[in-house]
Short mmCIF file of C-alpha atoms and ligand atoms in Angstrom, two decimals:
data_model
loop_
_atom_site.label_atom_id
_atom_site.label_comp_id
_atom_site.label_asym_id
_atom_site.label_seq_id
_atom_site.Cartn_x
_atom_site.Cartn_y
_atom_site.Cartn_z
CA UNK Y 1 -8.27 -6.64 -27.20
CA UNK Y 2 -8.82 -7.89 -23.56
CA UNK Y 3 -8.53 -4.57 -20.90
CA UNK Y 4 -6.34 -6.24 -17.76
CA UNK Y 5 -7.04 -4.33 -14.80
CA UNK Y 6 -5.53 -7.36 -12.86
CA UNK Y 7 -4.07 -6.12 -9.39
CA UNK Y 8 -1.36 -8.26 -9.75
CA UNK Y 9 0.60 -9.73 -11.77
CA UNK Y 10 -0.45 -7.15 -13.65
CA UNK Y 11 -0.62 -5.56 -17.51
CA UNK Y 12 2.44 -4.85 -19.08
CA UNK Y 13 3.55 -3.23 -21.88
CA UNK Y 14 2.68 -5.06 -25.50
CA UNK Y 15 5.06 -3.62 -26.84
CA UNK Y 16 7.85 -5.19 -24.11
CA UNK Y 17 5.81 -8.72 -25.13
CA UNK Y 18 6.49 -7.90 -29.15
CA UNK Y 19 10.17 -7.51 -27.96
CA UNK Y 20 10.51 -10.89 -25.67
CA UNK Y 21 8.89 -12.19 -28.30
CA UNK Y 22 11.31 -11.64 -30.92
CA UNK Y 23 14.05 -12.43 -29.16
CA UNK Y 24 13.28 -15.29 -27.63
CA UNK Y 25 14.78 -17.52 -29.66
CA UNK Y 26 17.67 -15.46 -30.29
CA UNK Y 27 19.24 -13.56 -27.63
CA UNK Y 28 21.47 -11.02 -28.85
CA UNK Y 29 22.91 -12.81 -31.46
CA UNK Y 30 23.89 -16.11 -28.97
CA UNK Y 31 21.66 -18.30 -31.02
CA UNK Y 32 20.63 -19.48 -27.52
CA UNK Y 33 16.51 -18.10 -25.83
CA UNK Y 34 18.30 -15.16 -22.77
CA UNK Y 35 16.59 -18.04 -20.38
CA UNK Y 36 19.04 -20.57 -21.40
CA UNK Y 37 22.53 -18.86 -20.80
CA UNK Y 38 24.60 -18.72 -18.46
CA UNK Y 39 24.05 -15.86 -15.51
CA UNK Y 40 28.05 -15.48 -15.55
CA UNK Y 41 28.17 -15.22 -19.15
CA UNK Y 42 28.96 -11.76 -20.21
CA UNK Y 43 25.77 -11.28 -22.68
CA UNK Y 44 23.89 -11.88 -19.42
CA UNK Y 45 25.60 -9.78 -17.11
CA UNK Y 46 25.18 -7.16 -19.74
CA UNK Y 47 21.42 -6.74 -19.17
CA UNK Y 48 21.63 -8.11 -15.23
CA UNK Y 49 23.56 -4.76 -14.92
CA UNK Y 50 21.02 -2.33 -17.26
CA UNK Y 51 18.42 -3.24 -15.48
CA UNK Y 52 19.68 -2.58 -12.08
CA UNK Y 53 21.68 0.74 -13.55
CA UNK Y 54 17.88 1.88 -14.99
CA UNK Y 55 16.25 0.86 -11.34
CA UNK Y 56 18.61 4.09 -10.25
CA UNK Y 57 18.51 5.85 -13.00
CA UNK Y 58 14.45 6.27 -12.97
CA UNK Y 59 14.07 7.06 -9.41
CA UNK Y 60 17.76 9.22 -9.09
CA UNK Y 61 19.35 7.12 -6.43
CA UNK Y 62 21.83 8.79 -4.46
CA UNK Y 63 25.88 6.51 -4.39
CA UNK Y 64 24.79 5.25 -1.08
CA UNK Y 65 21.67 3.62 -1.86
CA UNK Y 66 22.17 0.30 -3.42
CA UNK Y 67 19.82 -1.71 -5.15
CA UNK Y 68 19.68 -5.64 -4.82
CA UNK Y 69 16.95 -8.03 -6.98
CA UNK Y 70 15.63 -10.97 -4.65
CA UNK Y 71 13.15 -13.65 -5.01
CA UNK Y 72 10.49 -14.67 -1.96
CA UNK Y 73 8.67 -12.11 -3.51
CA UNK Y 74 7.43 -8.92 -1.08
CA UNK Y 75 6.89 -12.05 1.07
CA UNK Y 76 10.12 -12.95 1.34
CA UNK Y 77 10.84 -9.20 2.66
CA UNK Y 78 8.61 -9.69 5.43
CA UNK Y 79 10.98 -11.79 6.99
CA UNK Y 80 13.60 -10.23 5.09
CA UNK Y 81 13.86 -6.87 6.44
CA UNK Y 82 13.42 -7.93 10.54
CA UNK Y 83 16.16 -10.11 9.96
CA UNK Y 84 18.62 -7.54 8.04
CA UNK Y 85 17.49 -4.64 10.46
CA UNK Y 86 15.60 -5.64 13.86
CA UNK Y 87 18.92 -6.57 15.19
CA UNK Y 88 19.46 -2.67 16.07
CA UNK Y 89 17.31 -2.72 18.80
CA UNK Y 90 15.41 -5.48 19.31
CA UNK Y 91 12.01 -3.87 18.60
CA UNK Y 92 10.44 -1.96 15.43
CA UNK Y 93 7.69 0.34 14.91
CA UNK Y 94 4.59 -1.30 12.11
CA UNK Y 95 1.83 1.68 11.02
CA UNK Y 96 -0.26 -0.89 9.83
CA UNK Y 97 -3.12 0.12 7.10
CA UNK Y 98 -4.26 -2.98 5.73
CA UNK Y 99 -3.70 -6.67 4.62
CA UNK Y 100 -0.33 -6.26 3.51
CA UNK Y 101 0.95 -4.36 6.16
CA UNK Y 102 -0.51 -6.93 8.53
CA UNK Y 103 0.72 -9.45 7.69
CA UNK Y 104 4.60 -8.34 7.66
CA UNK Y 105 3.93 -7.11 11.42
CA UNK Y 106 2.85 -10.90 11.44
CA UNK Y 107 5.88 -11.96 10.01
CA UNK Y 108 8.69 -9.62 11.65
CA UNK Y 109 6.99 -10.50 15.61
CA UNK Y 110 9.03 -13.81 15.31
CA UNK Y 111 12.76 -12.17 14.97
CA UNK Y 112 12.08 -9.32 17.21
CA UNK Y 113 9.24 -7.06 19.02
CA UNK Y 114 6.81 -5.51 17.13
CA UNK Y 115 5.24 -2.48 17.80
CA UNK Y 116 1.72 -1.96 16.41
CA UNK Y 117 2.14 2.13 16.11
CA UNK Y 118 -1.93 2.39 15.46
CA UNK Y 119 -5.07 0.45 17.29
CA UNK Y 120 -5.97 -2.42 15.96
CA UNK Y 121 -8.66 -2.09 13.27
CA UNK Y 122 -11.69 -4.88 11.89
CA UNK Y 123 -11.78 -2.59 8.44
CA UNK Y 124 -9.02 -0.35 6.80
CA UNK Y 125 -10.36 2.20 5.00
CA UNK Y 126 -8.23 5.27 6.23
CA UNK Y 127 -4.66 6.46 7.14
CA UNK Y 128 -4.52 8.16 10.60
CA UNK Y 129 -3.00 11.42 11.16
CA UNK Y 130 0.85 11.35 12.15
CA UNK Y 131 -0.12 12.67 15.42
CA UNK Y 132 -2.13 9.90 17.17
CA UNK Y 133 0.82 7.25 16.29
CA UNK Y 134 2.70 5.49 18.92
CA UNK Y 135 5.95 5.90 17.65
CA UNK Y 136 9.21 4.78 19.79
CA UNK Y 137 12.41 6.71 19.21
CA UNK Y 138 14.11 3.33 20.09
CA UNK Y 139 12.79 1.39 17.14
CA UNK Y 140 15.09 -0.70 14.53
CA UNK Y 141 13.10 1.04 11.73
CA UNK Y 142 9.41 2.54 10.95
CA UNK Y 143 7.36 -0.27 8.47
CA UNK Y 144 4.68 0.91 6.51
CA UNK Y 145 3.59 -0.40 2.97
CA UNK Y 146 2.84 3.17 0.87
CA UNK Y 147 0.12 1.19 -1.54
CA UNK Y 148 -1.94 -1.45 0.31
CA UNK Y 149 -2.97 -3.17 -2.66
CA UNK Y 150 -5.91 -5.21 -1.09
CA UNK Y 151 -8.03 -2.24 0.58
CA UNK Y 152 -7.07 0.11 -1.64
CA UNK Y 153 -5.99 2.93 0.04
CA UNK Y 154 -2.20 4.53 -0.65
CA UNK Y 155 -0.13 7.19 1.50
CA UNK Y 156 -0.04 10.71 0.31
CA UNK Y 157 2.58 12.22 2.51
CA UNK Y 158 5.88 10.41 4.11
CA UNK Y 159 6.06 9.51 7.57
CA UNK Y 160 8.16 11.57 9.77
CA UNK Y 161 9.88 9.00 11.71
CA UNK Y 162 12.41 11.68 13.21
CA UNK Y 163 15.76 9.76 12.44
CA UNK Y 164 14.78 6.34 13.11
CA UNK Y 165 14.94 4.36 8.98
CA UNK Y 166 12.08 4.24 7.71
CA UNK Y 167 11.12 1.29 5.55
CA UNK Y 168 8.23 1.10 3.32
CA UNK Y 169 6.64 -1.76 1.49
CA UNK Y 170 6.28 0.27 -2.68
CA UNK Y 171 5.34 -3.10 -4.41
CA UNK Y 172 2.26 -2.25 -5.55
CA UNK Y 173 3.24 1.59 -6.20
CA UNK Y 174 6.71 1.99 -7.07
CA UNK Y 175 7.42 3.37 -10.02
CA UNK Y 176 4.15 5.27 -10.60
CA UNK Y 177 5.41 8.47 -8.94
CA UNK Y 178 8.52 10.29 -6.99
CA UNK Y 179 9.62 10.80 -4.20
CA UNK Y 180 12.99 11.35 -2.65
CA UNK Y 181 14.68 7.99 -1.38
CA UNK Y 182 16.71 10.28 1.17
CA UNK Y 183 13.57 9.74 3.99
CA UNK Y 184 14.10 5.64 3.14
CA UNK Y 185 16.38 3.40 5.39
CA UNK Y 186 15.08 0.70 2.60
CA UNK Y 187 12.96 1.34 0.13
CA UNK Y 188 11.09 -2.43 -1.71
CA UNK Y 189 8.81 -4.10 -4.21
CA UNK Y 190 7.51 -7.25 -6.07
CA UNK Y 191 7.76 -6.54 -9.87
CA UNK Y 192 3.89 -7.77 -10.99
CA UNK Y 193 2.57 -4.93 -10.33
CA UNK Y 194 4.08 -1.57 -11.81
CA UNK Y 195 7.42 -3.30 -13.61
CA UNK Y 196 7.27 -6.57 -14.97
CA UNK Y 197 6.60 -10.51 -14.10
CA UNK Y 198 6.36 -12.44 -10.93
CA UNK Y 199 9.24 -13.39 -9.13
CA UNK Y 200 11.66 -10.81 -8.46
CA UNK Y 201 11.73 -7.80 -5.66
CA UNK Y 202 13.95 -4.56 -5.89
CA UNK Y 203 15.23 -3.87 -2.57
CA UNK Y 204 16.64 -0.35 -2.36
CA UNK Y 205 19.14 -0.31 1.02
CA UNK Y 206 21.17 2.82 2.06
CA UNK Y 207 24.92 1.63 2.84
CA UNK Y 208 24.67 1.70 6.40
CA UNK Y 209 21.87 -0.35 7.45
CA UNK Y 210 24.09 -3.63 5.65
CA UNK Y 211 25.48 -4.47 8.52
CA UNK Y 212 22.78 -5.37 11.49
CA UNK Y 213 21.66 -8.67 9.82
CA UNK Y 214 20.83 -11.36 12.51
CA UNK Y 215 23.29 -14.17 13.31
CA UNK Y 216 20.11 -16.61 11.69
CA UNK Y 217 19.81 -14.77 8.67
CA UNK Y 218 19.94 -17.37 5.39
CA UNK Y 219 22.51 -15.79 3.21
CA UNK Y 220 19.34 -15.49 0.33
CA UNK Y 221 17.89 -13.05 2.59
CA UNK Y 222 21.34 -11.67 3.78
CA UNK Y 223 21.03 -7.36 2.23
CA UNK Y 224 25.03 -7.17 2.40
CA UNK Y 225 26.07 -10.72 1.36
CA UNK Y 226 23.44 -10.22 -1.84
CA UNK Y 227 24.52 -6.69 -2.30
CA UNK Y 228 28.06 -8.22 -2.45
CA UNK Y 229 27.20 -10.48 -4.66
CA UNK Y 230 25.79 -7.89 -6.71
CA UNK Y 231 22.86 -10.06 -6.79
CA UNK Y 232 23.90 -13.18 -7.98
CA UNK Y 233 24.22 -14.30 -5.32
CA UNK Y 234 22.46 -17.81 -6.29
CA UNK Y 235 21.15 -17.72 -9.71
CA UNK Y 236 18.83 -15.40 -10.24
CA UNK Y 237 15.56 -15.54 -12.41
CA UNK Y 238 17.33 -14.33 -15.31
CA UNK Y 239 14.90 -14.57 -17.83
CA UNK Y 240 12.14 -12.30 -15.14
CA UNK Y 241 15.01 -9.75 -14.99
CA UNK Y 242 15.57 -9.32 -18.03
CA UNK Y 243 11.94 -8.89 -18.53
CA UNK Y 244 11.82 -6.30 -15.77
CA UNK Y 245 14.99 -4.35 -17.62
CA UNK Y 246 12.98 -4.35 -21.05
CA UNK Y 247 9.44 -2.65 -18.84
CA UNK Y 248 12.03 -0.17 -16.94
CA UNK Y 249 13.38 0.59 -20.93
CA UNK Y 250 9.82 1.13 -21.51
CA UNK Y 251 8.93 3.36 -18.93
CA UNK Y 252 11.95 5.16 -19.24
CA UNK Y 253 10.50 6.47 -22.70
CA UNK Y 254 7.32 6.80 -21.85
CA UNK Y 255 8.23 9.78 -20.26
CA UNK Y 256 9.87 8.18 -16.96
CA UNK Y 257 8.22 8.12 -13.59
CA UNK Y 258 6.80 12.10 -14.00
CA UNK Y 259 4.84 10.35 -17.00
CA UNK Y 260 3.74 7.88 -14.78
CA UNK Y 261 2.41 9.96 -11.95
CA UNK Y 262 0.77 12.52 -13.92
CA UNK Y 263 -0.89 9.09 -16.00
CA UNK Y 264 -1.81 8.10 -12.52
CA UNK Y 265 -3.80 10.83 -10.98
CA UNK Y 266 -5.37 10.99 -14.13
CA UNK Y 267 -6.65 7.30 -14.59
CA UNK Y 268 -7.80 7.24 -11.11
CA UNK Y 269 -9.36 10.67 -10.67
CA UNK Y 270 -11.92 9.18 -13.78
CA UNK Y 271 -12.83 6.54 -12.16
CA UNK Y 272 -13.16 8.24 -9.37
CA UNK Y 273 -15.08 11.16 -10.00
CA UNK Y 274 -17.65 8.20 -11.53
CA UNK Y 275 -18.26 7.40 -8.11
CA UNK Y 276 -18.51 9.86 -6.16
CA UNK Y 277 -21.26 11.43 -9.20
CA UNK Y 278 -23.72 8.48 -8.26
CA UNK Y 279 -23.21 7.42 -4.39
CA UNK Y 280 -26.50 5.66 -4.31
CA UNK Y 281 -25.26 3.37 -6.79
CA UNK Y 282 -21.30 2.81 -6.67
CA UNK Y 283 -19.99 3.74 -3.52
CA UNK Y 284 -15.61 3.74 -2.48
CA UNK Y 285 -15.19 3.09 1.23
CA UNK Y 286 -12.31 4.55 1.18
CA UNK Y 287 -11.16 8.41 2.79
CA UNK Y 288 -11.09 10.85 0.14
CA UNK Y 289 -7.07 11.98 0.88
CA UNK Y 290 -6.04 7.96 1.06
CA UNK Y 291 -7.79 6.76 -1.89
CA UNK Y 292 -5.05 4.95 -4.06
CA UNK Y 293 -4.34 6.39 -7.45
CA UNK Y 294 -3.27 2.08 -8.45
CA UNK Y 295 -6.24 0.10 -6.70
CA UNK Y 296 -9.40 1.54 -7.08
CA UNK Y 297 -12.35 -0.11 -4.18
CA UNK Y 298 -15.72 0.28 -5.09
CA UNK Y 299 -18.89 -1.44 -4.46
CA UNK Y 300 -22.19 -1.49 -6.77
CA UNK Y 301 -25.63 -1.42 -5.84
CA UNK Y 302 -25.19 1.16 -2.33
CA UNK Y 303 -22.95 1.62 0.52
CA UNK Y 304 -22.23 -2.39 1.45
CA UNK Y 305 -23.11 -4.12 -2.13
CA UNK Y 306 -25.31 -5.88 -3.63
CA UNK Y 307 -23.11 -8.90 -4.46
CA UNK Y 308 -25.71 -10.31 -6.47
CA UNK Y 309 -25.39 -6.86 -9.00
CA UNK Y 310 -21.34 -7.14 -8.54
CA UNK Y 311 -21.03 -10.74 -10.46
CA UNK Y 312 -23.83 -9.18 -12.53
CA UNK Y 313 -20.92 -5.89 -13.77
CA UNK Y 314 -18.20 -8.34 -13.30
CA UNK Y 315 -19.81 -10.59 -15.43
CA UNK Y 316 -20.88 -7.64 -18.02
CA UNK Y 317 -17.58 -6.29 -17.72
CA UNK Y 318 -16.30 -9.52 -19.16
CA UNK Y 319 -18.29 -9.88 -21.94
CA UNK Y 320 -16.96 -6.46 -23.04
CA UNK Y 321 -13.43 -7.97 -22.62
CA UNK Y 322 -12.15 -5.99 -19.28
CA UNK Y 323 -10.65 -9.26 -16.80
CA UNK Y 324 -9.98 -9.34 -13.38
CA UNK Y 325 -11.69 -6.49 -11.62
CA UNK Y 326 -12.95 -8.73 -8.86
CA UNK Y 327 -12.36 -7.28 -5.42
CA UNK Y 328 -9.44 -8.58 -3.62
CA UNK Y 329 -11.59 -11.66 -1.52
CA UNK Y 330 -10.82 -9.61 2.12
CA UNK Y 331 -12.73 -7.19 1.24
CA UNK Y 332 -14.77 -8.07 -1.71
CA UNK Y 333 -16.87 -5.39 -4.41
CA UNK Y 334 -14.85 -4.33 -7.23
CA UNK Y 335 -10.97 -3.72 -7.86
CA UNK Y 336 -9.77 -1.78 -10.91
CA UNK Y 337 -5.88 -1.66 -10.94
CA UNK Y 338 -4.31 1.08 -12.86
CA UNK Y 339 -0.85 0.17 -13.03
CA UNK Y 340 1.39 2.13 -15.34
CA UNK Y 341 0.70 -0.05 -18.07
CA UNK Y 342 -2.63 0.80 -17.89
CA UNK Y 343 -3.98 3.32 -20.21
CA UNK Y 344 -6.26 6.45 -20.65
CA UNK Y 345 -8.13 4.64 -23.34
CA UNK Y 346 -8.43 1.17 -21.12
CA UNK Y 347 -10.25 3.68 -17.97
CA UNK Y 348 -11.79 5.41 -20.39
CA UNK Y 349 -13.95 2.30 -21.49
CA UNK Y 350 -13.99 1.06 -17.87
CA UNK Y 351 -16.04 4.62 -16.73
CA UNK Y 352 -17.46 4.27 -19.99
CA UNK Y 353 -19.17 0.75 -18.89
CA UNK Y 354 -20.16 2.64 -15.62
CA UNK Y 355 -22.17 4.40 -17.08
CA UNK Y 356 -24.40 2.24 -18.62
CA UNK Y 357 -24.42 -0.36 -15.93
CA UNK Y 358 -25.47 2.51 -13.86
CA UNK Y 359 -28.54 3.84 -16.21
CA UNK Y 360 -29.13 0.30 -16.97
CA UNK Y 361 -29.68 -0.19 -13.48
CA UNK Y 362 -31.07 2.49 -10.72
CA UNK Y 363 -33.82 2.70 -9.77
N1 LIG Q 401 3.05 -6.28 0.09
C1 LIG Q 401 2.29 -5.63 -1.08
C2 LIG Q 401 1.77 -4.19 -1.38
C3 LIG Q 401 0.84 -6.47 -2.13
O1 LIG Q 401 0.05 -6.11 -3.27
C4 LIG Q 401 1.95 -8.00 -2.65
C5 LIG Q 401 0.73 -8.88 -3.31
N2 LIG Q 401 1.40 -8.88 -4.49
C6 LIG Q 401 2.92 -8.52 -1.59
C7 LIG Q 401 3.45 -7.61 -0.47
C8 LIG Q 401 3.05 -9.89 -0.99
O2 LIG Q 401 3.60 -10.06 -2.64
P1 LIG Q 401 3.97 -11.52 -3.14
O3 LIG Q 401 3.11 -12.06 -3.93
O4 LIG Q 401 5.44 -11.26 -4.27
O5 LIG Q 401 5.16 -12.29 -1.95
#
C-alpha cells in the first residue's frame, strides 16, 4: 500500500473511500448515484444539512456563528473576505507570514486599502512577535493564515486584535486542533487537506459580519446571500459535500478534534526530532516555535540542501511507495504533509526511511 504525504489534495481515510465505493451506484436506496440526484431532493438535503451540522458539532460553534459552503477554493475567499468585509472601514490589516497570506493580501488590495502589518521579507521562516506588528485600530479586519502550507510555518497563538474582527485562513490545519471560535470573525478553509476532496470551502462567519458586503460583491461570494440560501444559492458540488460529510463523520468517530490534535503533535514531533538529531544532514529552516504540525519542510544534505541528494531522497521514497514528498516549488527541498488521515505508522515509515537514508549517506 502506498503512503500519501501530499500537501493537497491529500490523503483521505481509506474507510471513507470504501463507504463511498459501496454506495456509489445506489445512494440511500434511491437507485441513483449521489452524483445524479437533485440538490433540492430530500435525500440530498439530508446529507447536506448533516454535513453543515457536523462542522458545527466538531468545532462546537455557538449560534451566532454561521457555516456556509462556497466554491472557488480558498483562493476564491481571498477575494470573498475582502468583498464581504473591507467595506466596513475601507481598509484591512494583513499579517503576511508566507506565500498564501501574501496572495490573499494582493487580492484584497483590489477592493480596498491593505495595510501590511509586517515588513516584507524574502523568505518566510518565522512569525514575528506581536509587539512588532503595525496594527491599525481602524481596520475592517485583521487577516492571517494559521498554517502556511508551502513554507511550513504555523501560528502557535491566536493574534490579539483588540476588538477588530479577526479573519483566518485555516485551509491546511482546520479540524486538527481545538480553537476558541469567539476570538474570530471569519474562519475559512478549503477541504482538500484535512477534510475532503478539492471543490468546497467551509466558511464560518460571525453573524454580525454579514452586513458589510461591497455593492459589487458577486452573489456567489456573498456571505449573507449564501447563508440565506443554506449554501444552495446555486447547485453546490453535491458529491464533494457528500464525501466531506463522510470525512467529518470519520473525524467524530476517531475521537474528534482532540484526538486529531494529539496525533498531529506525535506525528510532527517524530519527524522534527529526526531532523534535529542530525542537524548537519537534515535541517528545517523554520524557527522552532513556528514549525508546522501539518507540513514539515526540511532540506537534505546540509542547511541549504543538496539538490542531487534531495532528488535521490525522493526517488528512494517513491520506490518505497511514499509519495508526494517534494517541497513546494517556491521553497524546494522536502515537505511531509501530516494531515488528519496520515497515521502514526505512516509517519514512522517515513522516519525509518530518513534513518536509513542518513546512514547510507553520512560522511
Ligand atoms: N490557503 C492555503 C493555506 C493553502 O494551502 C492553499 C492551497 N491549497 C490555498 C489557500 C489555496 O487553495 P485553493 O487552491 O483551494 O484555492
